[in-house]
Amino acid sequence: MNVLAELRSRFHTALESLDTAAGEYADMVLPSQDAKFGDYQANCAMPLGKRLGKPPRDIAGQLVEKLDVADLCETPEIAGPGFINLRLKEQWLVDQLQQTVNDPQQLGIAVTSEPRTYVLDYSSPNVAKPMHVGHIRSTVIGDALCRILRQLGHRVISDNHIGDWGTQFGMIIYGYKHFVDESLIGEDTVAELTRLYKLVNQLVEYHNTLEQKIPKIEQEVIELVARIEQMHDATELEVVKERKKAAKRLRQAEGQLAGLRTTLDSLRSKVAVVDDDPKLAALAAAHREIGAAVLAETAALHSGDKTNQALWDRFLPACLQSIEEVYRRLGVTFDHALGESFYQSRLAGVVEDLTKRGLARESDGAKCVFLKDHKAPFIIQKKDGAFLYATTDLATVQYRLEEWQPDTIVYVVDHRQSLHFEQLFATLRLWGVEDVQLEHVSFGTVLGEDGRPYKTRSGSAVGLSGLLDEAVQRAKKIVSENDDSRETPLLSSEERQQVAERVGLGAIKYADLAHNRTSDYVFSYDKMLAMNGNTAAYMQYSYARVRSIFDRGEVDVEALRASNATITLNEPSERALAVALTRFSEALQRVVADYRPNHLTAYLFDLASTYSSFFENCPVLKAENSQLRSSRLLLCDLTARTIARGLNLLGIEVVQRM
Ligand code: ARG
């Protein structure tokens, strides 16, 4: 049962009987910060008192009178100015847990009474280039949300909106036509395509940097230098206040200038990488128009050019296979992987329909939707006739609505695309798409230890596959050292490998999920693999530790569950553990409410700590009598099962020993 939701609903009824509009205050029922105020606390009497012009304590008294919670709580207590403190009944807690013992499937998790249909759009990498660290967040957050929504009883359709139709294909087509090594392409297609992609991208960037970016910044520097010279005069002004202001502006401008120069330096060193390599330099000289040529190859593909289409047909499977490999390792699956290419036939229709309805119009040759509150229009067709990312997204929504009739479409995509989604959603509303909730679940950047976006030493994106390998390797070292430090090591070498896989991959996923998704976070193997703190390793270790009790006590856990052993809650730390266990449902509900899996990691971490104090205070195997021993073993079992399920909902596997 979701206790919090239940209490809120009971409060809702009581509140409405006091004042018809008061129901909204039910959200002010919250878990107590401190056990001495009970398990839950309601602060609604204060604002309500103010509204009705009555003393809050009186309101609290009336509320408590109307409140029907006798089945689950002790008599509510009114404290201080009008706080209502609620303490769950021991018998009720016991009943809940006892039911959970016998319900391995649902494990006490409340199923929603209002199932919704969600389309979840996550991972969605652009293929033809290898997956990199930037893809981890969308993949892991999306997968966790998918699992949790399903656990709560919603219908979820997961769809990997793969970027399989963009410029990156123009790059590999151009690369294939000019630079391919035929012997390699047959042998390891993906490796050769990656090489081609990187080479072409590097050459395009080279010319773009040399011909566009550097001159633009050089111009900015010249202008800024001139402005700064003028500003120097202003710092000689008579009036002190004016002089101070001028000095401040000057400092700002100088800061800006320093920033521009740093950018310029890094651009120049990028160019130097090519210039200093005779082979690359020769290629760059021989392919001056490469930027435009790549766009032309892309355009040819889009307009049905036979050769390019054949190359695409030939290369796409290999690209998909390489991302599949990453998903297999991560244990991530999708119901559909309808890439951008899937929507090609719909794009012209989208533009036509929006134009016909007067929603899109031509501007500088391009077809645009102009939106209130947005300076820039949403461009759906370029001057040269090409369709855009935006057009595909419009067609995709159209398809999803027809095909799956979702109540909600969720896009798990990084925050840099916020504007795109704002414009997409606004355009959809204009287009008459009304009944579906549209959510951009955005997230921050993965940073390196230097606080800048995580890159390899050479400045390129960190490949995802290598990242996973490294985490597993490091986990293996930790697990092995830990096991070797035992008097008699526990784990066989296969077991060590399996544990290392789960701990290593778990570490990466958990570190990502435990951060508030909207913040950036620093990627640190040391932190994420730490045995202490809010990490996967700690949670997996907690799980294994609880399970080890059953081994040590030679307890048949299946038999224990099936027995009629009962739970008793006499010690405060037993009771605290019971309360924590009943909150699982609540935590999952919170995740779904704002699409933040970190509510679940926080819950699990709290559960593990509560379990630790229980374990310190309450002997389990050496309990005073066998009844108490069974009761405590049941609490251990529920804890282990809750941790395992919680981690599973985050896409993380547990290990029996580590
Ligand atoms: N392929 C895009 C990228 O890598 C993300 C796609 C997200 N989904 C969507 N429907 N736009 O930036």
XYZ file of C-alpha atoms and ligand atoms in Angstrom:
670
model
C 0.000 0.000 0.000
C 1.097 3.573 -0.614
C 0.650 4.827 2.944
C 1.215 8.464 2.163
C -1.317 8.447 -0.661
C -3.799 6.655 1.598
C -3.365 9.178 4.405
C -3.701 12.070 1.997
C -6.894 10.678 0.648
C -8.299 10.286 4.163
C -7.279 13.863 4.943
C -8.856 15.001 1.738
C -12.226 13.737 2.866
C -11.858 15.242 6.334
C -10.663 18.581 4.944
C -13.544 18.846 2.532
C -16.010 18.298 5.306
C -14.581 21.410 7.001
C -14.455 23.568 3.929
C -15.246 22.441 0.405
C -12.149 24.046 -1.073
C -9.793 22.708 1.555
C -9.045 19.381 -0.129
C -5.919 20.731 -1.748
C -4.261 20.989 1.663
C -4.127 17.197 1.812
C -0.733 17.413 0.107
C 0.587 18.881 3.335
C 0.620 15.430 4.877
C 4.261 14.371 4.781
C 6.558 11.792 6.327
C 7.857 13.166 9.653
C 11.403 14.408 9.739
C 11.836 13.082 13.248
C 10.382 9.891 14.736
C 9.354 11.727 17.872
C 6.650 13.481 15.856
C 5.254 10.158 14.725
C 5.569 8.619 11.278
C 3.642 11.231 9.331
C 2.758 14.792 10.058
C 0.161 17.200 8.685
C 0.712 20.955 8.839
C -2.437 21.971 7.059
C -4.211 23.410 10.097
C -1.962 26.472 10.015
C -2.758 27.805 6.533
C -6.343 26.645 6.830
C -6.750 28.453 10.156
C -5.458 31.587 8.540
C -7.868 31.215 5.661
C -10.891 30.569 7.832
C -9.815 33.089 10.449
C -9.806 30.551 13.263
C -7.071 29.346 15.624
C -5.130 26.539 13.942
C -5.318 24.336 16.997
C -9.117 24.449 16.826
C -8.999 23.580 13.156
C -6.634 20.718 13.919
C -9.065 19.501 16.577
C -11.976 19.569 14.153
C -9.924 17.852 11.478
C -8.876 15.074 13.793
C -12.492 14.579 14.753
C -13.504 14.149 11.124
C -10.446 12.142 10.192
C -11.055 8.447 9.727
C -7.712 6.705 10.155
C -8.447 4.432 13.090
C -7.640 1.323 11.074
C -4.055 2.389 10.385
C -3.046 4.996 12.942
C -3.087 5.510 16.676
C -5.244 8.420 17.823
C -3.731 11.474 16.096
C -1.930 13.884 18.347
C -2.115 17.652 18.092
C 1.132 19.377 18.882
C 2.392 22.948 19.138
C 0.448 25.493 17.126
C -1.604 22.807 15.371
C 0.604 20.085 13.927
C -1.169 16.784 13.565
C 1.129 13.863 14.299
C 0.273 10.408 13.078
C 1.716 7.185 14.306
C 1.058 3.979 12.408
C -0.498 1.228 14.454
C 1.787 -1.603 15.262
C -0.794 -4.185 14.280
C -1.365 -2.446 10.989
C 2.365 -2.437 10.249
C 2.573 -6.102 11.101
C -0.368 -6.908 8.841
C 1.189 -5.011 5.957
C 4.490 -6.809 6.301
C 2.853 -10.150 6.758
C 0.973 -9.644 3.498
C 4.177 -8.645 1.768
C 5.911 -11.815 2.925
C 3.337 -13.784 0.999
C 3.323 -11.569 -2.060
C 6.707 -11.960 -3.739
C 5.373 -10.662 -7.030
C 4.119 -7.259 -5.955
C 6.097 -6.985 -2.715
C 3.647 -4.577 -1.125
C 3.858 -2.134 -3.998
C 0.518 -0.485 -4.661
C -0.765 -0.817 -8.201
C -2.206 2.372 -9.586
C -5.945 2.731 -9.740
C -5.555 4.939 -12.802
C -3.324 3.134 -15.269
C -2.019 5.364 -18.023
C -0.345 4.643 -21.321
C 3.122 6.109 -21.595
C 5.383 6.304 -24.605
C 8.943 6.592 -23.358
C 11.492 7.965 -25.807
C 14.979 7.343 -24.433
C 18.543 6.489 -25.346
C 17.932 7.493 -28.991
C 21.572 7.760 -30.064
C 22.694 8.954 -33.433
C 24.174 5.873 -34.999
C 27.082 5.550 -37.389
C 29.237 6.806 -34.601
C 29.968 4.808 -31.477
C 27.916 5.395 -28.345
C 29.706 7.655 -25.903
C 29.443 8.763 -22.293
C 26.738 11.265 -23.209
C 24.377 8.408 -23.981
C 24.531 6.846 -20.568
C 22.124 9.221 -18.867
C 19.197 8.971 -21.231
C 19.583 5.210 -21.472
C 19.798 4.563 -17.755
C 17.196 7.100 -16.600
C 14.771 6.024 -19.325
C 15.202 2.357 -18.512
C 14.597 2.946 -14.789
C 11.473 5.017 -15.449
C 10.198 2.333 -17.777
C 10.638 -0.391 -15.180
C 9.119 1.647 -12.360
C 6.075 2.786 -14.328
C 5.411 -0.802 -15.303
C 5.804 -2.002 -11.744
C 3.153 0.501 -10.705
C 0.766 -0.940 -13.256
C 1.035 1.493 -16.127
C 1.250 0.520 -19.759
C 4.585 1.609 -21.148
C 5.755 1.550 -24.739
C 9.470 2.147 -24.964
C 10.721 3.483 -28.255
C 14.327 4.120 -29.171
C 14.163 7.063 -31.572
C 17.460 6.255 -33.220
C 19.158 8.969 -35.253
C 19.713 6.902 -38.387
C 19.060 9.459 -41.077
C 21.152 12.508 -40.284
C 24.346 14.124 -41.475
C 26.435 11.449 -39.829
C 25.339 9.115 -42.632
C 26.344 11.708 -45.168
C 29.732 11.589 -43.465
C 30.182 7.864 -43.684
C 28.917 7.796 -47.249
C 31.410 10.478 -48.217
C 34.076 8.648 -46.234
C 33.256 5.385 -47.943
C 33.424 6.919 -51.373
C 36.814 8.549 -50.772
C 38.721 6.888 -47.989
C 37.491 3.367 -47.456
C 39.856 0.506 -46.845
C 37.993 -2.295 -48.616
C 39.762 -5.041 -46.725
C 38.780 -3.571 -43.354
C 35.166 -2.808 -44.203
C 34.475 -6.484 -44.804
C 36.321 -7.602 -41.718
C 35.182 -5.243 -38.993
C 32.579 -3.012 -40.565
C 31.842 -0.956 -37.481
C 35.479 -0.214 -36.753
C 36.046 0.918 -40.309
C 32.867 3.019 -40.332
C 33.938 4.598 -37.080
C 37.309 5.427 -38.568
C 35.635 6.930 -41.643
C 33.202 8.910 -39.531
C 35.949 10.290 -37.338
C 38.173 11.156 -40.276
C 35.462 12.947 -42.245
C 34.218 14.715 -39.149
C 37.737 15.861 -38.390
C 38.228 17.229 -41.899
C 34.852 18.981 -41.908
C 35.624 20.490 -38.519
C 39.078 21.523 -39.715
C 37.759 23.566 -42.601
C 34.874 24.883 -40.615
C 37.179 25.992 -37.823
C 39.702 27.509 -40.161
C 37.275 29.255 -42.466
C 34.380 30.155 -40.183
C 34.991 29.813 -36.482
C 38.465 31.323 -36.205
C 37.825 34.358 -38.444
C 34.606 35.054 -36.576
C 36.313 35.066 -33.198
C 39.280 37.008 -34.551
C 36.843 39.669 -35.669
C 35.235 39.700 -32.243
C 38.647 40.113 -30.655
C 39.478 43.080 -32.871
C 36.204 44.773 -32.014
C 36.557 44.091 -28.344
C 40.108 45.396 -28.249
C 38.920 48.618 -29.867
C 36.103 48.934 -27.356
C 38.448 48.334 -24.462
C 40.706 51.117 -25.687
C 37.780 53.514 -25.603
C 36.760 52.272 -22.202
C 40.163 53.202 -20.807
C 39.330 56.847 -21.434
C 36.119 56.554 -19.475
C 37.976 55.396 -16.377
C 39.464 58.885 -16.175
C 36.043 60.417 -15.553
C 35.584 63.090 -12.878
C 32.572 61.685 -11.054
C 33.674 58.901 -8.735
C 30.528 56.834 -9.216
C 30.755 56.972 -12.990
C 34.424 56.162 -12.858
C 33.768 53.074 -10.760
C 31.106 51.871 -13.151
C 33.403 52.372 -16.091
C 36.171 50.459 -14.366
C 33.802 47.585 -13.715
C 32.735 47.481 -17.349
C 36.351 47.507 -18.367
C 37.160 44.562 -16.145
C 34.220 42.661 -17.574
C 35.315 43.343 -21.111
C 38.848 42.274 -20.301
C 37.518 39.046 -18.843
C 35.544 38.480 -22.000
C 38.606 39.140 -24.103
C 40.623 36.608 -22.137
C 37.820 34.089 -22.707
C 37.839 34.717 -26.446
C 41.596 34.305 -26.591
C 41.416 30.984 -24.785
C 38.784 29.773 -27.233
C 40.899 30.968 -30.092
C 43.919 29.088 -28.741
C 42.017 25.865 -28.427
C 40.585 26.224 -31.928
C 44.038 26.882 -33.314
C 45.478 23.849 -31.603
C 42.687 21.766 -33.116
C 43.684 23.026 -36.526
C 47.331 22.340 -35.727
C 46.581 18.671 -35.104
C 45.739 18.366 -38.788
C 48.413 20.756 -40.061
C 51.154 18.954 -38.166
C 50.244 15.577 -39.593
C 51.449 15.450 -43.225
C 48.909 12.799 -44.216
C 45.975 14.609 -42.659
C 47.158 17.924 -43.995
C 47.283 16.491 -47.499
C 43.760 15.099 -47.133
C 42.493 18.404 -45.838
C 44.005 20.189 -48.821
C 42.547 17.683 -51.256
C 39.037 17.912 -49.746
C 38.424 21.584 -49.350
C 34.713 21.408 -50.050
C 34.096 18.459 -47.786
C 31.511 20.240 -45.607
C 29.221 21.000 -48.519
C 29.900 17.601 -50.074
C 28.770 15.792 -46.934
C 25.525 17.760 -46.936
C 25.066 16.886 -50.587
C 25.532 13.174 -49.847
C 22.965 13.433 -47.059
C 20.539 15.246 -49.333
C 21.071 12.621 -52.042
C 20.264 9.875 -49.542
C 17.108 11.683 -48.508
C 15.929 12.153 -52.042
C 16.279 8.480 -52.859
C 19.659 8.305 -54.597
C 20.190 4.604 -55.398
C 23.872 4.366 -54.528
C 23.528 6.167 -51.227
C 20.424 4.232 -50.273
C 22.292 0.984 -51.010
C 25.192 2.085 -48.811
C 22.790 3.006 -46.049
C 21.051 -0.371 -46.324
C 24.399 -2.048 -46.145
C 25.819 -0.136 -43.189
C 22.837 0.399 -40.927
C 22.631 -3.202 -39.655
C 26.253 -3.088 -38.545
C 25.684 0.217 -36.760
C 22.619 -1.141 -35.013
C 24.467 -4.251 -34.008
C 27.141 -2.265 -32.261
C 24.630 -0.312 -30.177
C 22.704 -3.530 -29.518
C 25.847 -4.887 -27.952
C 25.919 -2.025 -25.459
C 22.228 -2.508 -24.615
C 22.724 -6.220 -24.120
C 25.490 -5.542 -21.651
C 23.445 -2.954 -19.823
C 20.359 -5.153 -19.806
C 18.327 -2.455 -21.533
C 15.570 -3.407 -23.955
C 13.049 -1.513 -26.053
C 9.645 -2.423 -27.418
C 10.431 -0.495 -30.581
C 13.388 1.151 -32.202
C 11.738 3.240 -34.871
C 14.514 5.466 -36.062
C 14.237 8.799 -37.800
C 14.350 7.065 -41.192
C 11.062 5.356 -40.384
C 9.203 8.664 -40.649
C 10.605 9.842 -43.976
C 7.451 9.207 -45.953
C 5.413 11.330 -43.553
C 7.510 14.485 -43.558
C 6.162 16.163 -46.674
C 2.646 15.566 -45.380
C 3.454 17.204 -42.053
C 4.765 20.351 -43.728
C 1.843 20.425 -46.125
C -0.723 20.072 -43.358
C 0.839 22.751 -41.179
C 1.019 25.067 -44.183
C -2.548 24.360 -45.238
C -3.797 25.229 -41.783
C -1.909 28.479 -41.897
C 0.388 27.450 -39.057
C 3.575 27.329 -41.083
C 4.690 29.999 -43.480
C 7.681 30.852 -45.578
C 10.413 33.016 -44.193
C 13.719 33.530 -46.034
C 12.763 30.584 -48.196
C 12.323 28.220 -45.248
C 9.016 26.908 -43.887
C 8.598 28.017 -40.302
C 6.097 27.861 -37.480
C 6.122 31.126 -35.557
C 5.327 30.722 -31.900
C 4.203 33.066 -29.200
C 6.882 33.523 -26.527
C 9.640 32.410 -28.898
C 11.829 34.731 -30.872
C 13.165 32.033 -33.158
C 10.657 30.136 -35.290
C 10.418 26.350 -35.375
C 11.860 25.520 -38.799
C 10.297 22.500 -40.450
C 11.738 22.718 -43.941
C 14.932 24.343 -45.119
C 15.304 26.557 -48.136
C 16.866 23.692 -50.115
C 13.828 21.509 -49.385
C 15.480 19.421 -46.669
C 13.384 18.383 -43.684
C 14.736 18.722 -40.184
C 14.941 17.030 -36.824
C 11.870 19.095 -35.914
C 9.849 17.769 -38.842
C 10.684 14.201 -37.918
C 9.654 14.775 -34.322
C 6.291 16.154 -35.432
C 5.725 13.130 -37.659
C 6.797 10.849 -34.830
C 4.194 12.241 -32.462
C 1.563 11.882 -35.136
C 2.510 8.224 -35.578
C 2.632 7.494 -31.851
C -0.801 8.982 -31.304
C -2.299 6.922 -34.100
C -0.553 3.741 -33.138
C -0.600 3.699 -29.339
C -3.019 6.398 -28.122
C -0.729 7.393 -25.237
C -1.810 9.570 -22.316
C 1.744 10.796 -21.916
C 4.827 10.969 -24.110
C 8.081 11.307 -22.212
C 11.336 12.391 -23.857
C 14.437 11.617 -21.837
C 16.852 13.952 -23.590
C 19.596 16.236 -22.329
C 18.883 19.801 -21.312
C 20.572 21.331 -24.337
C 17.505 20.349 -26.331
C 15.085 22.214 -24.056
C 14.300 24.853 -26.632
C 13.630 22.209 -29.268
C 11.097 20.489 -27.041
C 9.431 23.716 -25.940
C 8.941 24.605 -29.580
C 7.890 21.090 -30.504
C 5.255 20.993 -27.770
C 3.976 24.475 -28.601
C 3.708 23.569 -32.288
C 1.851 20.376 -31.443
C -0.674 22.295 -29.374
C -1.258 24.692 -32.263
C -1.661 21.704 -34.508
C -4.505 20.501 -32.310
C -2.721 17.817 -30.328
C -4.410 18.318 -26.992
C -5.188 15.226 -25.020
C -1.691 13.959 -24.571
C 0.650 15.106 -21.851
C 4.093 15.965 -23.234
C 7.121 15.843 -20.981
C 10.720 16.688 -21.635
C 12.590 14.864 -18.872
C 15.854 16.695 -19.214
C 19.172 16.039 -17.553
C 22.547 17.659 -17.006
C 25.993 16.851 -18.306
C 28.473 14.197 -17.206
C 31.610 16.050 -16.170
C 35.216 14.980 -15.796
C 37.125 15.503 -12.550
C 38.199 18.885 -13.933
C 34.577 20.036 -13.911
C 34.319 20.174 -17.712
C 32.320 17.809 -19.932
C 33.901 14.384 -19.668
C 36.336 13.884 -22.562
C 39.304 11.688 -23.330
C 42.736 13.213 -23.093
C 42.740 13.890 -26.803
C 39.481 15.786 -26.420
C 37.095 13.331 -28.040
C 34.016 11.839 -26.418
C 34.609 8.891 -24.113
C 33.323 5.688 -25.733
C 30.627 3.978 -23.743
C 31.886 0.489 -24.297
C 35.358 1.292 -22.983
C 33.828 3.062 -20.027
C 31.866 -0.036 -19.062
C 34.975 -2.198 -19.475
C 36.969 0.018 -17.207
C 34.304 0.046 -14.496
C 34.144 -3.745 -14.558
C 37.931 -4.038 -14.468
C 38.165 -1.758 -11.479
C 35.326 -3.569 -9.750
C 37.146 -6.840 -10.321
C 40.192 -5.498 -8.586
C 38.175 -4.322 -5.595
C 36.182 -7.521 -5.342
C 39.298 -9.687 -5.632
C 41.268 -7.714 -3.065
C 38.349 -7.823 -0.717
C 37.964 -11.547 -1.146
C 41.710 -12.190 -0.830
C 41.714 -10.383 2.479
C 39.414 -13.038 3.900
C 40.952 -15.894 5.834
C 39.542 -18.244 3.257
C 38.440 -16.536 0.068
C 34.787 -17.139 -0.754
C 34.545 -16.613 -4.463
C 35.604 -18.751 -7.384
C 37.196 -16.961 -10.294
C 33.973 -17.137 -12.357
C 32.082 -15.736 -9.413
C 34.537 -12.882 -9.122
C 34.010 -12.068 -12.752
C 30.236 -12.162 -12.435
C 30.275 -10.050 -9.284
C 32.628 -7.576 -10.967
C 30.252 -7.234 -13.948
C 27.308 -6.500 -11.703
C 29.190 -4.217 -9.371
C 30.931 -2.340 -12.186
C 27.865 -1.783 -14.353
C 25.751 -1.180 -11.252
C 28.187 1.508 -10.128
C 27.850 3.453 -13.364
C 24.077 3.208 -13.426
C 23.572 3.984 -9.766
C 25.919 6.979 -9.787
C 23.919 8.407 -12.619
C 20.517 7.680 -11.106
C 21.421 8.832 -7.599
C 22.088 12.354 -8.815
C 19.253 14.719 -9.233
C 18.891 14.392 -12.984
C 18.804 18.097 -13.683
C 22.249 18.668 -12.159
C 25.556 17.942 -13.833
C 27.674 15.365 -12.072
C 31.316 14.441 -11.960
C 32.157 11.020 -13.309
C 34.508 9.390 -10.822
C 35.272 5.686 -10.763
C 36.604 5.985 -7.228
C 33.448 7.569 -5.897
C 31.010 5.353 -7.728
C 32.801 2.160 -6.706
C 33.154 3.123 -3.038
C 31.873 0.513 -0.611
C 30.533 3.206 1.691
C 28.008 5.884 0.961
C 25.123 6.058 -1.434
C 26.564 3.766 -4.109
C 25.529 0.596 -5.898
C 28.416 -1.294 -4.287
C 27.163 -0.342 -0.838
C 23.620 -1.389 -1.697
C 24.768 -4.650 -3.266
C 26.948 -5.282 -0.264
C 24.039 -4.548 2.091
C 21.968 -7.053 0.194
C 24.662 -9.735 0.298
C 25.192 -9.095 3.999
C 21.519 -9.597 4.810
C 21.447 -12.750 2.715
C 24.525 -14.117 4.423
C 22.554 -14.394 7.663
C 20.482 -17.106 6.091
C 23.606 -19.031 5.131
C 25.200 -18.628 8.512
C 22.053 -19.658 10.344
C 21.383 -22.402 7.811
C 17.895 -21.050 7.402
C 15.688 -22.310 4.618
C 14.207 -19.018 3.546
C 11.451 -20.538 1.415
C 10.285 -22.610 4.346
C 10.411 -19.575 6.613
C 8.179 -17.592 4.254
C 5.728 -20.441 3.959
C 5.655 -21.065 7.719
C 3.150 -19.322 9.906
C 5.885 -17.409 11.703
C 4.637 -13.976 12.707
C 6.333 -10.617 12.894
C 6.510 -8.741 16.173
C 7.752 -5.199 16.594
C 8.822 -4.585 20.161
C 12.131 -2.789 19.764
C 12.134 0.751 18.365
C 14.627 -0.257 15.700
C 12.416 -3.141 14.616
C 9.557 -0.774 14.292
C 11.673 1.764 12.398
C 12.661 -0.942 9.924
C 9.023 -1.950 9.510
C 8.027 1.635 8.763
C 10.880 1.987 6.270
C 9.803 -1.206 4.519
C 6.224 -0.011 4.114
C 7.473 3.156 2.410
C 8.729 1.440 -0.726
C 5.528 2.175 -2.588
C 5.687 5.804 -1.613
C 9.220 6.128 -2.945
C 8.249 4.662 -6.304
C 5.300 6.988 -6.522
C 7.588 9.927 -5.925
C 9.888 8.808 -8.730
C 6.997 8.774 -11.141
C 5.567 12.079 -9.955
C 8.528 14.062 -11.243
C 10.447 11.457 -13.203
C 13.325 11.415 -10.756
C 14.858 8.028 -9.976
C 17.015 9.590 -7.255
C 13.997 9.358 -4.928
C 14.384 5.605 -5.155
C 18.147 5.563 -4.537
C 17.594 7.850 -1.540
C 14.935 5.490 -0.238
C 17.160 2.437 -0.639
C 20.061 4.137 1.059
C 17.812 5.089 3.945
C 16.438 1.557 4.155
C 19.953 0.113 4.287
C 20.910 2.498 7.105
C 17.741 1.701 9.038
C 18.544 -1.953 8.606
C 22.058 -1.376 9.956
C 20.763 0.090 13.200
C 18.242 -2.721 13.491
C 21.038 -5.208 13.022
C 23.204 -3.510 15.638
C 20.423 -3.393 18.202
C 18.609 -6.645 17.619
C 20.364 -10.001 17.609
C 18.844 -12.096 14.853
C 20.333 -15.575 14.854
C 20.948 -15.278 18.586
C 17.535 -13.848 19.413
C 16.101 -14.775 22.836
C 13.681 -17.317 21.510
C 12.828 -18.998 18.258
C 9.698 -16.940 17.697
C 11.654 -13.717 17.872
C 14.371 -15.230 15.707
C 11.835 -16.054 12.997
C 10.242 -12.632 13.251
C 13.601 -10.929 12.797
C 14.591 -13.258 9.999
C 11.397 -12.283 8.217
C 12.357 -8.625 8.603
C 15.785 -9.439 7.152
C 14.221 -11.287 4.271
C 11.871 -8.419 3.483
C 14.758 -5.978 3.611
C 16.794 -8.080 1.201
C 13.885 -8.516 -1.150
C 13.084 -4.813 -1.099
C 16.693 -3.875 -1.829
C 16.873 -6.415 -4.637
C 13.621 -5.221 -6.157
C 14.564 -1.581 -5.758
C 17.880 -2.151 -7.505
C 16.196 -4.238 -10.156
C 13.854 -1.341 -10.879
C 16.960 0.748 -11.443
C 18.299 -1.881 -13.826
C 20.902 -3.128 -11.332
C 21.474 -6.727 -10.350
C 22.357 -7.987 -6.891
C 24.889 -10.644 -5.980
C 24.472 -13.303 -3.336
C 28.000 -12.840 -2.027
C 30.755 -10.364 -2.666
N 19.114 11.480 -31.608
C 18.974 12.650 -30.798
C 20.334 13.094 -30.296
O 21.236 12.275 -30.172
C 18.061 12.444 -29.607
C 16.662 12.071 -29.971
C 15.712 12.263 -28.838
N 14.366 11.941 -29.181
C 13.565 12.671 -29.949
N 12.369 12.227 -30.242
N 13.941 13.841 -30.408
O 20.511 14.253 -29.995
